[in-house]
Amino acid sequence: MFKKLLQVTTVSSAVFTMLCFSGNAMRKSSVQLDDEAARNTRAPVHSFAHMMERQRLQKEQNDRIRRQQQAIQIALAPAPAPAPAPAPVPKPAPAPAPTPKLTPQQIAQKRAAKRQRALQRKKVRAEKRAARKKAKGK
């Protein structure tokens, strides 16, 4: 992790400080962490104010952790690439050629072909239905 940090040329002192503190927090012994966890979970709530104080402390701790993680992500992120050159303005597309008018004979042929395809689909469906009924009847 620190090798990557060394590769990054601009790391602010605040980020570096946060990283050092997070490293110190990670070095805490597991016994200390277990004691803290036990103290936090088993401590009885004596009053509403006590409960609110615990919630506030927990929120502060979560915020601190989140800020540290964000600082690490920012520090490890690659340097931003230079802004790309503005894209050239596209030329307007030429107007499409007008569609040719269909003759009445061509229209009739299209309708007939469409009707044939519909009949073919209908036949295929009927065959499949018959095959299912036959398979179900066995």
GROMACS .gro file of C-alpha atoms in nm:
model
  138
    1MET     CA    1   0.000   0.000   0.000
    2PHE     CA    2   0.277   0.241   0.088
    3LYS     CA    3   0.455   0.163  -0.239
    4LYS     CA    4   0.150   0.288  -0.422
    5LEU     CA    5   0.146   0.595  -0.203
    6LEU     CA    6   0.503   0.667  -0.299
    7GLN     CA    7   0.406   0.645  -0.665
    8VAL     CA    8   0.144   0.914  -0.618
    9THR     CA    9   0.323   1.243  -0.642
   10THR     CA   10   0.074   1.475  -0.472
   11VAL     CA   11  -0.048   1.347  -0.138
   12SER     CA   12  -0.166   1.618   0.096
   13SER     CA   13  -0.035   1.617   0.449
   14ALA     CA   14  -0.388   1.568   0.583
   15VAL     CA   15  -0.427   1.249   0.381
   16PHE     CA   16  -0.086   1.130   0.495
   17THR     CA   17  -0.175   1.204   0.858
   18MET     CA   18  -0.503   1.014   0.825
   19LEU     CA   19  -0.322   0.718   0.676
   20CYS     CA   20  -0.073   0.718   0.962
   21PHE     CA   21  -0.352   0.731   1.219
   22SER     CA   22  -0.545   0.454   1.046
   23GLY     CA   23  -0.227   0.245   1.049
   24ASN     CA   24  -0.193   0.306   1.424
   25ALA     CA   25  -0.554   0.203   1.474
   26MET     CA   26  -0.487  -0.118   1.281
   27ARG     CA   27  -0.191  -0.196   1.506
   28LYS     CA   28  -0.408  -0.211   1.818
   29SER     CA   29  -0.387  -0.554   1.969
   30SER     CA   30  -0.683  -0.785   1.925
   31VAL     CA   31  -0.722  -0.802   2.305
   32GLN     CA   32  -0.777  -0.427   2.321
   33LEU     CA   33  -1.027  -0.446   2.038
   34ASP     CA   34  -1.209  -0.735   2.209
   35ASP     CA   35  -1.225  -0.537   2.534
   36GLU     CA   36  -1.363  -0.234   2.352
   37ALA     CA   37  -1.622  -0.446   2.173
   38ALA     CA   38  -1.729  -0.609   2.498
   39ARG     CA   39  -1.752  -0.272   2.669
   40ASN     CA   40  -1.960  -0.128   2.385
   41THR     CA   41  -2.200  -0.421   2.354
   42ARG     CA   42  -2.254  -0.512   2.718
   43ALA     CA   43  -2.275  -0.162   2.864
   44PRO     CA   44  -2.627  -0.111   2.999
   45VAL     CA   45  -2.820   0.195   2.888
   46HIS     CA   46  -2.876   0.390   3.209
   47SER     CA   47  -3.072   0.672   3.057
   48PHE     CA   48  -3.193   0.821   2.735
   49ALA     CA   49  -2.910   1.075   2.745
   50HIS     CA   50  -2.657   0.794   2.786
   51MET     CA   51  -2.805   0.613   2.487
   52MET     CA   52  -2.794   0.932   2.277
   53GLU     CA   53  -2.431   0.988   2.377
   54ARG     CA   54  -2.340   0.634   2.268
   55GLN     CA   55  -2.517   0.687   1.935
   56ARG     CA   56  -2.334   1.016   1.881
   57LEU     CA   57  -1.997   0.855   1.957
   58GLN     CA   58  -2.076   0.566   1.722
   59LYS     CA   59  -2.174   0.810   1.447
   60GLU     CA   60  -1.852   1.009   1.494
   61GLN     CA   61  -1.649   0.690   1.475
   62ASN     CA   62  -1.829   0.581   1.157
   63ASP     CA   63  -1.774   0.926   1.002
   64ARG     CA   64  -1.405   0.915   1.091
   65ILE     CA   65  -1.367   0.570   0.934
   66ARG     CA   66  -1.555   0.679   0.621
   67ARG     CA   67  -1.334   0.988   0.582
   68GLN     CA   68  -1.021   0.776   0.621
   69GLN     CA   69  -1.141   0.532   0.355
   70GLN     CA   70  -1.225   0.816   0.119
   71ALA     CA   71  -0.883   0.970   0.177
   72ILE     CA   72  -0.717   0.639   0.098
   73GLN     CA   73  -0.921   0.601  -0.221
   74ILE     CA   74  -0.834   0.954  -0.328
   75ALA     CA   75  -0.465   0.897  -0.254
   76LEU     CA   76  -0.455   0.569  -0.446
   77ALA     CA   77  -0.656   0.696  -0.744
   78PRO     CA   78  -0.454   0.752  -1.059
   79ALA     CA   79  -0.386   1.110  -1.161
   80PRO     CA   80  -0.667   1.246  -1.378
   81ALA     CA   81  -0.603   1.233  -1.751
   82PRO     CA   82  -0.572   1.563  -1.935
   83ALA     CA   83  -0.902   1.693  -2.069
   84PRO     CA   84  -0.973   1.553  -2.416
   85ALA     CA   85  -0.984   1.790  -2.710
   86PRO     CA   86  -1.335   1.906  -2.795
   87ALA     CA   87  -1.505   1.674  -3.041
   88PRO     CA   88  -1.540   1.811  -3.393
   89VAL     CA   89  -1.888   1.930  -3.479
   90PRO     CA   90  -2.053   1.656  -3.688
   91LYS     CA   91  -2.171   1.757  -4.032
   92PRO     CA   92  -2.546   1.728  -4.086
   93ALA     CA   93  -2.639   1.401  -4.252
   94PRO     CA   94  -2.758   1.427  -4.611
   95ALA     CA   95  -3.133   1.414  -4.653
   96PRO     CA   96  -3.254   1.057  -4.708
   97ALA     CA   97  -3.360   0.968  -5.058
   98PRO     CA   98  -3.737   0.969  -5.099
   99THR     CA   99  -3.890   0.622  -5.072
  100PRO     CA  100  -4.016   0.495  -5.404
  101LYS     CA  101  -4.392   0.472  -5.442
  102LEU     CA  102  -4.522   0.116  -5.451
  103THR     CA  103  -4.742   0.012  -5.735
  104PRO     CA  104  -5.077  -0.151  -5.654
  105GLN     CA  105  -4.935  -0.483  -5.777
  106GLN     CA  106  -4.638  -0.459  -5.535
  107ILE     CA  107  -4.875  -0.377  -5.247
  108ALA     CA  108  -5.085  -0.685  -5.330
  109GLN     CA  109  -4.770  -0.903  -5.342
  110LYS     CA  110  -4.659  -0.775  -4.999
  111ARG     CA  111  -5.002  -0.847  -4.849
  112ALA     CA  112  -5.004  -1.197  -4.997
  113ALA     CA  113  -4.655  -1.270  -4.859
  114LYS     CA  114  -4.762  -1.142  -4.517
  115ARG     CA  115  -5.073  -1.361  -4.525
  116GLN     CA  116  -4.860  -1.664  -4.621
  117ARG     CA  117  -4.625  -1.608  -4.328
  118ALA     CA  118  -4.921  -1.578  -4.090
  119LEU     CA  119  -5.070  -1.905  -4.220
  120GLN     CA  120  -4.732  -2.076  -4.183
  121ARG     CA  121  -4.705  -1.960  -3.819
  122LYS     CA  122  -5.058  -2.082  -3.754
  123LYS     CA  123  -4.975  -2.428  -3.899
  124VAL     CA  124  -4.656  -2.457  -3.693
  125ARG     CA  125  -4.844  -2.365  -3.374
  126ALA     CA  126  -5.116  -2.621  -3.448
  127GLU     CA  127  -4.854  -2.893  -3.510
  128LYS     CA  128  -4.677  -2.814  -3.183
  129ARG     CA  129  -5.008  -2.815  -2.995
  130ALA     CA  130  -5.100  -3.153  -3.146
  131ALA     CA  131  -4.757  -3.294  -3.055
  132ARG     CA  132  -4.799  -3.177  -2.693
  133LYS     CA  133  -5.146  -3.329  -2.670
  134LYS     CA  134  -5.016  -3.655  -2.815
  135ALA     CA  135  -4.722  -3.661  -2.571
  136LYS     CA  136  -4.953  -3.580  -2.281
  137GLY     CA  137  -5.199  -3.853  -2.381
  138LYS     CA  138  -4.936  -4.130  -2.372
   0.00000   0.00000   0.00000
